[in-house]
């Protein structure tokens, strides 16, 4: 059966990437049936590009029988309301990150999903990245022993993007700021890899353009077993290379070219995406999983996984509860930075 997908909001640019990927499919393609957006210009663009019918309201879209699932790409401030509407209509839901602006909004999302028992997932590309999956597998296999420290560098060159400082992404009432919007990727990566931490110490500040809040930050999470997890983010980052380093009892894992600044610029000859060294080995082991040639490929790779979720052929990429926990970790970073001290995570 062809899956009918409705789109609730096109504010998040990743939605268009998914649609292009689905529209190019030659078999088993979903039906991009209808769209709603409070910005009628965006809705009209979706109609002109993909032939999607524009609905006058989110409620009207969710009443349509030809829609089995919805993907929510509206501004973060609208996520809770739209999830409640879609869940009440019994639709499968895919939600763009982050889950919400506040824990209260996140609680509404968790409650709606639980109350109506609808399939729900957040769209986090780091959780389906093949190299990241390999890192998680290597740690789960136990050969590296105890994990002592994980470092994840993550960034964007938003200062180079035309009119980004005028976009909804940087309006606190719609999306809080860059740390909450995009450092959330690396924070969720730590949750996915190591679980929920016990506490965090963080420094977050705006260093470049006052119109783009929270463009730099460093957070150090501590885990119940004592492990450290560092998230270091710059959104004025033009180039990079090393993105992940995992220091273990019996070896080290290193990943390069894992974010926009490192994926989109020319790489040194022979640049290695993923490698590891185990105590006693004669040298580094080079993983043959190739790094994408640009970050757009990573975003587009979510489209097949999302479609499989809509079709019921894969579990959630991240549950609503995990989305809430990632937000809790993110907001704890803000509290730590504001208070100037370590903050416990409940």
PDB file of N, CA, C and O in Angstrom, residues 208-281:
ATOM      1  N   UNK A 208      29.759  36.248  18.123  1.00  0.00           N
ATOM      2  CA  UNK A 208      29.941  36.839  16.788  1.00  0.00           C
ATOM      3  C   UNK A 208      28.866  37.865  16.459  1.00  0.00           C
ATOM      4  O   UNK A 208      29.135  39.059  16.439  1.00  0.00           O
ATOM      5  N   UNK A 209      27.664  37.404  16.215  1.00  0.00           N
ATOM      6  CA  UNK A 209      26.569  38.278  15.788  1.00  0.00           C
ATOM      7  C   UNK A 209      25.487  38.262  16.858  1.00  0.00           C
ATOM      8  O   UNK A 209      24.884  37.224  17.108  1.00  0.00           O
ATOM      9  N   UNK A 210      25.208  39.394  17.503  1.00  0.00           N
ATOM     10  CA  UNK A 210      24.188  39.414  18.552  1.00  0.00           C
ATOM     11  C   UNK A 210      22.808  38.949  18.085  1.00  0.00           C
ATOM     12  O   UNK A 210      21.987  38.568  18.917  1.00  0.00           O
ATOM     13  N   UNK A 211      22.582  38.946  16.775  1.00  0.00           N
ATOM     14  CA  UNK A 211      21.297  38.496  16.247  1.00  0.00           C
ATOM     15  C   UNK A 211      21.190  36.976  16.184  1.00  0.00           C
ATOM     16  O   UNK A 211      20.116  36.448  15.893  1.00  0.00           O
ATOM     17  N   UNK A 212      22.312  36.288  16.412  1.00  0.00           N
ATOM     18  CA  UNK A 212      22.318  34.825  16.394  1.00  0.00           C
ATOM     19  C   UNK A 212      22.727  34.349  17.783  1.00  0.00           C
ATOM     20  O   UNK A 212      23.907  34.180  18.079  1.00  0.00           O
ATOM     21  N   UNK A 213      21.757  34.150  18.677  1.00  0.00           N
ATOM     22  CA  UNK A 213      22.095  33.819  20.065  1.00  0.00           C
ATOM     23  C   UNK A 213      22.744  32.453  20.225  1.00  0.00           C
ATOM     24  O   UNK A 213      22.462  31.522  19.479  1.00  0.00           O
ATOM     25  N   UNK A 214      23.642  32.383  21.207  1.00  0.00           N
ATOM     26  CA  UNK A 214      24.253  31.125  21.638  1.00  0.00           C
ATOM     27  C   UNK A 214      25.034  30.447  20.516  1.00  0.00           C
ATOM     28  O   UNK A 214      24.842  29.273  20.216  1.00  0.00           O
ATOM     29  N   UNK A 215      25.955  31.192  19.889  1.00  0.00           N
ATOM     30  CA  UNK A 215      26.676  30.640  18.743  1.00  0.00           C
ATOM     31  C   UNK A 215      27.906  29.825  19.141  1.00  0.00           C
ATOM     32  O   UNK A 215      28.543  29.216  18.275  1.00  0.00           O
ATOM     33  N   UNK A 216      28.256  29.794  20.430  1.00  0.00           N
ATOM     34  CA  UNK A 216      29.366  28.982  20.901  1.00  0.00           C
ATOM     35  C   UNK A 216      29.026  28.371  22.254  1.00  0.00           C
ATOM     36  O   UNK A 216      28.309  28.981  23.058  1.00  0.00           O
ATOM     37  N   UNK A 217      29.538  27.177  22.482  1.00  0.00           N
ATOM     38  CA  UNK A 217      29.332  26.570  23.788  1.00  0.00           C
ATOM     39  C   UNK A 217      30.135  25.303  23.962  1.00  0.00           C
ATOM     40  O   UNK A 217      30.509  24.635  22.987  1.00  0.00           O
ATOM     41  N   UNK A 218      30.421  24.999  25.215  1.00  0.00           N
ATOM     42  CA  UNK A 218      31.082  23.747  25.597  1.00  0.00           C
ATOM     43  C   UNK A 218      30.341  23.204  26.810  1.00  0.00           C
ATOM     44  O   UNK A 218      30.055  23.948  27.760  1.00  0.00           O
ATOM     45  N   UNK A 219      30.017  21.927  26.780  1.00  0.00           N
ATOM     46  CA  UNK A 219      29.350  21.276  27.910  1.00  0.00           C
ATOM     47  C   UNK A 219      30.100  20.006  28.274  1.00  0.00           C
ATOM     48  O   UNK A 219      30.536  19.262  27.389  1.00  0.00           O
ATOM     49  N   UNK A 220      30.247  19.757  29.559  1.00  0.00           N
ATOM     50  CA  UNK A 220      30.863  18.527  30.047  1.00  0.00           C
ATOM     51  C   UNK A 220      29.831  17.794  30.903  1.00  0.00           C
ATOM     52  O   UNK A 220      29.455  18.261  31.983  1.00  0.00           O
ATOM     53  N   UNK A 221      29.374  16.667  30.391  1.00  0.00           N
ATOM     54  CA  UNK A 221      28.432  15.826  31.115  1.00  0.00           C
ATOM     55  C   UNK A 221      29.212  14.796  31.927  1.00  0.00           C
ATOM     56  O   UNK A 221      30.245  14.289  31.483  1.00  0.00           O
ATOM     57  N   UNK A 222      28.700  14.471  33.125  1.00  0.00           N
ATOM     58  CA  UNK A 222      29.261  13.388  33.927  1.00  0.00           C
ATOM     59  C   UNK A 222      28.206  12.299  34.077  1.00  0.00           C
ATOM     60  O   UNK A 222      27.019  12.581  34.276  1.00  0.00           O
ATOM     61  N   UNK A 223      28.664  11.063  33.994  1.00  0.00           N
ATOM     62  CA  UNK A 223      27.777   9.908  34.049  1.00  0.00           C
ATOM     63  C   UNK A 223      27.886   9.206  35.395  1.00  0.00           C
ATOM     64  O   UNK A 223      28.873   9.395  36.119  1.00  0.00           O
ATOM     65  N   UNK A 224      26.888   8.431  35.759  1.00  0.00           N
ATOM     66  CA  UNK A 224      26.925   7.755  37.066  1.00  0.00           C
ATOM     67  C   UNK A 224      28.184   6.935  37.306  1.00  0.00           C
ATOM     68  O   UNK A 224      28.629   6.812  38.454  1.00  0.00           O
ATOM     69  N   UNK A 225      28.788   6.390  36.243  1.00  0.00           N
ATOM     70  CA  UNK A 225      30.018   5.610  36.419  1.00  0.00           C
ATOM     71  C   UNK A 225      31.271   6.478  36.378  1.00  0.00           C
ATOM     72  O   UNK A 225      32.391   5.972  36.413  1.00  0.00           O
ATOM     73  N   UNK A 226      31.076   7.800  36.290  1.00  0.00           N
ATOM     74  CA  UNK A 226      32.204   8.718  36.287  1.00  0.00           C
ATOM     75  C   UNK A 226      32.663   9.175  34.919  1.00  0.00           C
ATOM     76  O   UNK A 226      33.493  10.090  34.812  1.00  0.00           O
ATOM     77  N   UNK A 227      32.176   8.565  33.843  1.00  0.00           N
ATOM     78  CA  UNK A 227      32.619   8.921  32.493  1.00  0.00           C
ATOM     79  C   UNK A 227      32.318  10.383  32.175  1.00  0.00           C
ATOM     80  O   UNK A 227      31.328  10.952  32.657  1.00  0.00           O
ATOM     81  N   UNK A 228      33.198  10.961  31.347  1.00  0.00           N
ATOM     82  CA  UNK A 228      33.023  12.328  30.864  1.00  0.00           C
ATOM     83  C   UNK A 228      32.479  12.279  29.427  1.00  0.00           C
ATOM     84  O   UNK A 228      32.881  11.426  28.632  1.00  0.00           O
ATOM     85  N   UNK A 229      31.616  13.235  29.093  1.00  0.00           N
ATOM     86  CA  UNK A 229      31.174  13.411  27.706  1.00  0.00           C
ATOM     87  C   UNK A 229      31.182  14.901  27.404  1.00  0.00           C
ATOM     88  O   UNK A 229      30.478  15.676  28.054  1.00  0.00           O
ATOM     89  N   UNK A 230      32.003  15.288  26.447  1.00  0.00           N
ATOM     90  CA  UNK A 230      32.155  16.705  26.102  1.00  0.00           C
ATOM     91  C   UNK A 230      31.482  17.004  24.778  1.00  0.00           C
ATOM     92  O   UNK A 230      31.698  16.307  23.782  1.00  0.00           O
ATOM     93  N   UNK A 231      30.668  18.054  24.778  1.00  0.00           N
ATOM     94  CA  UNK A 231      30.056  18.571  23.552  1.00  0.00           C
ATOM     95  C   UNK A 231      30.621  19.959  23.332  1.00  0.00           C
ATOM     96  O   UNK A 231      30.485  20.840  24.194  1.00  0.00           O
ATOM     97  N   UNK A 232      31.288  20.172  22.185  1.00  0.00           N
ATOM     98  CA  UNK A 232      31.876  21.466  21.855  1.00  0.00           C
ATOM     99  C   UNK A 232      31.312  21.933  20.524  1.00  0.00           C
ATOM    100  O   UNK A 232      31.472  21.249  19.508  1.00  0.00           O
ATOM    101  N   UNK A 233      30.636  23.078  20.541  1.00  0.00           N
ATOM    102  CA  UNK A 233      29.941  23.536  19.333  1.00  0.00           C
ATOM    103  C   UNK A 233      30.284  24.985  19.006  1.00  0.00           C
ATOM    104  O   UNK A 233      30.275  25.847  19.888  1.00  0.00           O
ATOM    105  N   UNK A 234      30.567  25.213  17.737  1.00  0.00           N
ATOM    106  CA  UNK A 234      30.703  26.569  17.202  1.00  0.00           C
ATOM    107  C   UNK A 234      29.828  26.678  15.969  1.00  0.00           C
ATOM    108  O   UNK A 234      29.887  25.811  15.087  1.00  0.00           O
ATOM    109  N   UNK A 235      29.045  27.727  15.910  1.00  0.00           N
ATOM    110  CA  UNK A 235      28.221  27.974  14.737  1.00  0.00           C
ATOM    111  C   UNK A 235      28.759  29.148  13.939  1.00  0.00           C
ATOM    112  O   UNK A 235      28.038  29.797  13.173  1.00  0.00           O
ATOM    113  N   UNK A 236      30.076  29.388  14.146  1.00  0.00           N
ATOM    114  CA  UNK A 236      30.858  30.294  13.311  1.00  0.00           C
ATOM    115  C   UNK A 236      32.089  29.509  12.875  1.00  0.00           C
ATOM    116  O   UNK A 236      33.214  29.980  12.904  1.00  0.00           O
ATOM    117  N   UNK A 237      31.848  28.282  12.463  1.00  0.00           N
ATOM    118  CA  UNK A 237      32.933  27.345  12.160  1.00  0.00           C
ATOM    119  C   UNK A 237      33.000  27.118  10.653  1.00  0.00           C
ATOM    120  O   UNK A 237      32.080  26.542  10.069  1.00  0.00           O
ATOM    121  N   UNK A 238      34.096  27.582  10.039  1.00  0.00           N
ATOM    122  CA  UNK A 238      34.231  27.478   8.581  1.00  0.00           C
ATOM    123  C   UNK A 238      34.823  26.166   8.112  1.00  0.00           C
ATOM    124  O   UNK A 238      34.608  25.751   6.978  1.00  0.00           O
ATOM    125  N   UNK A 239      35.598  25.511   8.975  1.00  0.00           N
ATOM    126  CA  UNK A 239      36.256  24.271   8.574  1.00  0.00           C
ATOM    127  C   UNK A 239      36.520  23.425   9.806  1.00  0.00           C
ATOM    128  O   UNK A 239      36.652  23.943  10.920  1.00  0.00           O
ATOM    129  N   UNK A 240      36.593  22.133   9.583  1.00  0.00           N
ATOM    130  CA  UNK A 240      36.868  21.222  10.680  1.00  0.00           C
ATOM    131  C   UNK A 240      37.335  19.886  10.148  1.00  0.00           C
ATOM    132  O   UNK A 240      37.387  19.662   8.934  1.00  0.00           O
ATOM    133  N   UNK A 241      37.667  18.987  11.074  1.00  0.00           N
ATOM    134  CA  UNK A 241      38.046  17.640  10.658  1.00  0.00           C
ATOM    135  C   UNK A 241      37.599  16.621  11.707  1.00  0.00           C
ATOM    136  O   UNK A 241      36.637  15.919  11.516  1.00  0.00           O
ATOM    137  N   UNK A 242      38.273  16.565  12.856  1.00  0.00           N
ATOM    138  CA  UNK A 242      37.913  15.587  13.879  1.00  0.00           C
ATOM    139  C   UNK A 242      36.565  15.931  14.485  1.00  0.00           C
ATOM    140  O   UNK A 242      36.321  17.065  14.887  1.00  0.00           O
ATOM    141  N   UNK A 243      35.668  14.953  14.544  1.00  0.00           N
ATOM    142  CA  UNK A 243      34.355  15.186  15.130  1.00  0.00           C
ATOM    143  C   UNK A 243      34.090  14.343  16.367  1.00  0.00           C
ATOM    144  O   UNK A 243      33.394  14.784  17.268  1.00  0.00           O
ATOM    145  N   UNK A 244      34.604  13.125  16.423  1.00  0.00           N
ATOM    146  CA  UNK A 244      34.320  12.259  17.574  1.00  0.00           C
ATOM    147  C   UNK A 244      35.600  11.576  18.035  1.00  0.00           C
ATOM    148  O   UNK A 244      36.374  11.085  17.221  1.00  0.00           O
ATOM    149  N   UNK A 245      35.780  11.549  19.349  1.00  0.00           N
ATOM    150  CA  UNK A 245      36.893  10.815  19.938  1.00  0.00           C
ATOM    151  C   UNK A 245      36.357  10.069  21.162  1.00  0.00           C
ATOM    152  O   UNK A 245      35.747  10.678  22.046  1.00  0.00           O
ATOM    153  N   UNK A 246      36.556   8.764  21.183  1.00  0.00           N
ATOM    154  CA  UNK A 246      36.104   7.936  22.292  1.00  0.00           C
ATOM    155  C   UNK A 246      37.335   7.295  22.933  1.00  0.00           C
ATOM    156  O   UNK A 246      38.050   6.518  22.279  1.00  0.00           O
ATOM    157  N   UNK A 247      37.598   7.635  24.179  1.00  0.00           N
ATOM    158  CA  UNK A 247      38.750   7.107  24.904  1.00  0.00           C
ATOM    159  C   UNK A 247      38.255   6.031  25.857  1.00  0.00           C
ATOM    160  O   UNK A 247      37.412   6.294  26.728  1.00  0.00           O
ATOM    161  N   UNK A 248      38.765   4.821  25.685  1.00  0.00           N
ATOM    162  CA  UNK A 248      38.283   3.673  26.447  1.00  0.00           C
ATOM    163  C   UNK A 248      39.414   3.007  27.234  1.00  0.00           C
ATOM    164  O   UNK A 248      40.590   3.319  27.040  1.00  0.00           O
ATOM    165  N   UNK A 249      39.043   2.078  28.045  1.00  0.00           N
ATOM    166  CA  UNK A 249      39.995   1.333  28.868  1.00  0.00           C
ATOM    167  C   UNK A 249      41.029   0.605  28.026  1.00  0.00           C
ATOM    168  O   UNK A 249      42.206   0.508  28.406  1.00  0.00           O
ATOM    169  N   UNK A 250      40.599   0.111  26.849  1.00  0.00           N
ATOM    170  CA  UNK A 250      41.500  -0.688  26.012  1.00  0.00           C
ATOM    171  C   UNK A 250      41.569  -0.165  24.581  1.00  0.00           C
ATOM    172  O   UNK A 250      41.686  -0.948  23.646  1.00  0.00           O
ATOM    173  N   UNK A 251      41.528   1.140  24.409  1.00  0.00           N
ATOM    174  CA  UNK A 251      41.698   1.670  23.066  1.00  0.00           C
ATOM    175  C   UNK A 251      40.985   2.990  22.839  1.00  0.00           C
ATOM    176  O   UNK A 251      40.364   3.557  23.747  1.00  0.00           O
ATOM    177  N   UNK A 252      41.080   3.469  21.606  1.00  0.00           N
ATOM    178  CA  UNK A 252      40.534   4.765  21.217  1.00  0.00           C
ATOM    179  C   UNK A 252      39.866   4.647  19.854  1.00  0.00           C
ATOM    180  O   UNK A 252      40.379   3.968  18.957  1.00  0.00           O
ATOM    181  N   UNK A 253      38.752   5.337  19.686  1.00  0.00           N
ATOM    182  CA  UNK A 253      38.025   5.405  18.413  1.00  0.00           C
ATOM    183  C   UNK A 253      37.992   6.861  17.972  1.00  0.00           C
ATOM    184  O   UNK A 253      37.686   7.751  18.778  1.00  0.00           O
ATOM    185  N   UNK A 254      38.298   7.113  16.710  1.00  0.00           N
ATOM    186  CA  UNK A 254      38.306   8.479  16.173  1.00  0.00           C
ATOM    187  C   UNK A 254      37.484   8.521  14.892  1.00  0.00           C
ATOM    188  O   UNK A 254      37.635   7.673  14.018  1.00  0.00           O
ATOM    189  N   UNK A 255      36.616   9.535  14.819  1.00  0.00           N
ATOM    190  CA  UNK A 255      35.827   9.780  13.608  1.00  0.00           C
ATOM    191  C   UNK A 255      36.107  11.188  13.102  1.00  0.00           C
ATOM    192  O   UNK A 255      36.166  12.140  13.887  1.00  0.00           O
ATOM    193  N   UNK A 256      36.269  11.314  11.793  1.00  0.00           N
ATOM    194  CA  UNK A 256      36.452  12.613  11.148  1.00  0.00           C
ATOM    195  C   UNK A 256      35.329  12.869  10.146  1.00  0.00           C
ATOM    196  O   UNK A 256      34.631  11.949   9.728  1.00  0.00           O
ATOM    197  N   UNK A 257      35.182  14.145   9.766  1.00  0.00           N
ATOM    198  CA  UNK A 257      34.260  14.553   8.690  1.00  0.00           C
ATOM    199  C   UNK A 257      32.802  14.241   9.033  1.00  0.00           C
ATOM    200  O   UNK A 257      32.031  13.835   8.180  1.00  0.00           O
ATOM    201  N   UNK A 258      32.425  14.487  10.298  1.00  0.00           N
ATOM    202  CA  UNK A 258      31.086  14.099  10.728  1.00  0.00           C
ATOM    203  C   UNK A 258      30.093  15.227  10.858  1.00  0.00           C
ATOM    204  O   UNK A 258      28.982  15.001  11.337  1.00  0.00           O
ATOM    205  N   UNK A 259      30.446  16.455  10.445  1.00  0.00           N
ATOM    206  CA  UNK A 259      29.477  17.547  10.504  1.00  0.00           C
ATOM    207  C   UNK A 259      29.673  18.452   9.303  1.00  0.00           C
ATOM    208  O   UNK A 259      30.512  18.194   8.431  1.00  0.00           O
ATOM    209  N   UNK A 260      28.902  19.531   9.226  1.00  0.00           N
ATOM    210  CA  UNK A 260      28.916  20.385   8.028  1.00  0.00           C
ATOM    211  C   UNK A 260      30.294  20.964   7.727  1.00  0.00           C
ATOM    212  O   UNK A 260      30.790  20.847   6.597  1.00  0.00           O
ATOM    213  N   UNK A 261      30.979  21.622   8.692  1.00  0.00           N
ATOM    214  CA  UNK A 261      32.270  22.231   8.346  1.00  0.00           C
ATOM    215  C   UNK A 261      33.316  21.233   7.888  1.00  0.00           C
ATOM    216  O   UNK A 261      34.196  21.577   7.095  1.00  0.00           O
ATOM    217  N   UNK A 262      33.236  19.997   8.389  1.00  0.00           N
ATOM    218  CA  UNK A 262      34.242  19.013   8.002  1.00  0.00           C
ATOM    219  C   UNK A 262      33.825  18.197   6.782  1.00  0.00           C
ATOM    220  O   UNK A 262      34.675  17.668   6.065  1.00  0.00           O
ATOM    221  N   UNK A 263      32.516  18.104   6.533  1.00  0.00           N
ATOM    222  CA  UNK A 263      32.041  17.295   5.412  1.00  0.00           C
ATOM    223  C   UNK A 263      32.038  18.062   4.102  1.00  0.00           C
ATOM    224  O   UNK A 263      32.207  17.473   3.029  1.00  0.00           O
ATOM    225  N   UNK A 264      31.831  19.379   4.171  1.00  0.00           N
ATOM    226  CA  UNK A 264      31.586  20.139   2.946  1.00  0.00           C
ATOM    227  C   UNK A 264      32.808  20.815   2.346  1.00  0.00           C
ATOM    228  O   UNK A 264      32.725  21.388   1.266  1.00  0.00           O
ATOM    229  N   UNK A 265      33.947  20.783   3.047  1.00  0.00           N
ATOM    230  CA  UNK A 265      35.142  21.413   2.492  1.00  0.00           C
ATOM    231  C   UNK A 265      36.059  20.342   1.912  1.00  0.00           C
ATOM    232  O   UNK A 265      35.943  19.168   2.259  1.00  0.00           O
ATOM    233  N   UNK A 266      36.979  20.713   1.004  1.00  0.00           N
ATOM    234  CA  UNK A 266      37.923  19.730   0.472  1.00  0.00           C
ATOM    235  C   UNK A 266      38.723  19.077   1.591  1.00  0.00           C
ATOM    236  O   UNK A 266      39.120  19.728   2.561  1.00  0.00           O
ATOM    237  N   UNK A 267      38.969  17.788   1.454  1.00  0.00           N
ATOM    238  CA  UNK A 267      39.645  17.029   2.498  1.00  0.00           C
ATOM    239  C   UNK A 267      41.092  16.749   2.112  1.00  0.00           C
ATOM    240  O   UNK A 267      41.426  16.694   0.930  1.00  0.00           O
ATOM    241  N   UNK A 268      41.945  16.541   3.099  1.00  0.00           N
ATOM    242  CA  UNK A 268      43.330  16.192   2.778  1.00  0.00           C
ATOM    243  C   UNK A 268      43.373  14.842   2.080  1.00  0.00           C
ATOM    244  O   UNK A 268      42.519  13.982   2.321  1.00  0.00           O
ATOM    245  N   UNK A 269      44.343  14.637   1.205  1.00  0.00           N
ATOM    246  CA  UNK A 269      44.440  13.347   0.510  1.00  0.00           C
ATOM    247  C   UNK A 269      44.511  12.192   1.501  1.00  0.00           C
ATOM    248  O   UNK A 269      45.245  12.249   2.489  1.00  0.00           O
ATOM    249  N   UNK A 270      43.702  11.181   1.246  1.00  0.00           N
ATOM    250  CA  UNK A 270      43.704  10.011   2.114  1.00  0.00           C
ATOM    251  C   UNK A 270      43.031  10.215   3.448  1.00  0.00           C
ATOM    252  O   UNK A 270      43.234   9.432   4.383  1.00  0.00           O
ATOM    253  N   UNK A 271      42.236  11.268   3.565  1.00  0.00           N
ATOM    254  CA  UNK A 271      41.549  11.539   4.825  1.00  0.00           C
ATOM    255  C   UNK A 271      40.698  10.356   5.268  1.00  0.00           C
ATOM    256  O   UNK A 271      39.911   9.816   4.490  1.00  0.00           O
ATOM    257  N   UNK A 272      40.851   9.944   6.519  1.00  0.00           N
ATOM    258  CA  UNK A 272      40.186   8.751   7.040  1.00  0.00           C
ATOM    259  C   UNK A 272      38.958   9.155   7.837  1.00  0.00           C
ATOM    260  O   UNK A 272      39.029  10.015   8.718  1.00  0.00           O
ATOM    261  N   UNK A 273      37.825   8.525   7.530  1.00  0.00           N
ATOM    262  CA  UNK A 273      36.591   8.859   8.218  1.00  0.00           C
ATOM    263  C   UNK A 273      36.495   8.259   9.607  1.00  0.00           C
ATOM    264  O   UNK A 273      36.149   8.950  10.564  1.00  0.00           O
ATOM    265  N   UNK A 274      36.775   6.964   9.737  1.00  0.00           N
ATOM    266  CA  UNK A 274      36.620   6.288  11.025  1.00  0.00           C
ATOM    267  C   UNK A 274      37.760   5.292  11.203  1.00  0.00           C
ATOM    268  O   UNK A 274      38.047   4.502  10.300  1.00  0.00           O
ATOM    269  N   UNK A 275      38.392   5.339  12.376  1.00  0.00           N
ATOM    270  CA  UNK A 275      39.480   4.408  12.668  1.00  0.00           C
ATOM    271  C   UNK A 275      39.509   4.156  14.171  1.00  0.00           C
ATOM    272  O   UNK A 275      38.941   4.913  14.958  1.00  0.00           O
ATOM    273  N   UNK A 276      40.170   3.071  14.550  1.00  0.00           N
ATOM    274  CA  UNK A 276      40.317   2.792  15.968  1.00  0.00           C
ATOM    275  C   UNK A 276      41.609   2.036  16.239  1.00  0.00           C
ATOM    276  O   UNK A 276      42.174   1.399  15.370  1.00  0.00           O
ATOM    277  N   UNK A 277      42.057   2.147  17.487  1.00  0.00           N
ATOM    278  CA  UNK A 277      43.247   1.443  17.947  1.00  0.00           C
ATOM    279  C   UNK A 277      42.902   0.727  19.242  1.00  0.00           C
ATOM    280  O   UNK A 277      42.389   1.333  20.185  1.00  0.00           O
ATOM    281  N   UNK A 278      43.193  -0.559  19.293  1.00  0.00           N
ATOM    282  CA  UNK A 278      42.997  -1.337  20.507  1.00  0.00           C
ATOM    283  C   UNK A 278      44.357  -1.677  21.115  1.00  0.00           C
ATOM    284  O   UNK A 278      45.322  -1.950  20.381  1.00  0.00           O
ATOM    285  N   UNK A 279      44.404  -1.676  22.427  1.00  0.00           N
ATOM    286  CA  UNK A 279      45.638  -2.032  23.125  1.00  0.00           C
ATOM    287  C   UNK A 279      46.154  -3.387  22.630  1.00  0.00           C
ATOM    288  O   UNK A 279      45.402  -4.361  22.575  1.00  0.00           O
ATOM    289  N   UNK A 280      47.406  -3.401  22.223  1.00  0.00           N
ATOM    290  CA  UNK A 280      48.009  -4.623  21.718  1.00  0.00           C
ATOM    291  C   UNK A 280      48.022  -4.737  20.214  1.00  0.00           C
ATOM    292  O   UNK A 280      48.745  -5.571  19.659  1.00  0.00           O
ATOM    293  N   UNK A 281      47.232  -3.890  19.515  1.00  0.00           N
ATOM    294  CA  UNK A 281      47.233  -3.917  18.051  1.00  0.00           C
ATOM    295  C   UNK A 281      48.546  -3.339  17.506  1.00  0.00           C
ATOM    296  O   UNK A 281      49.194  -2.507  18.152  1.00  0.00           O
TER     297      UNK A 281
END
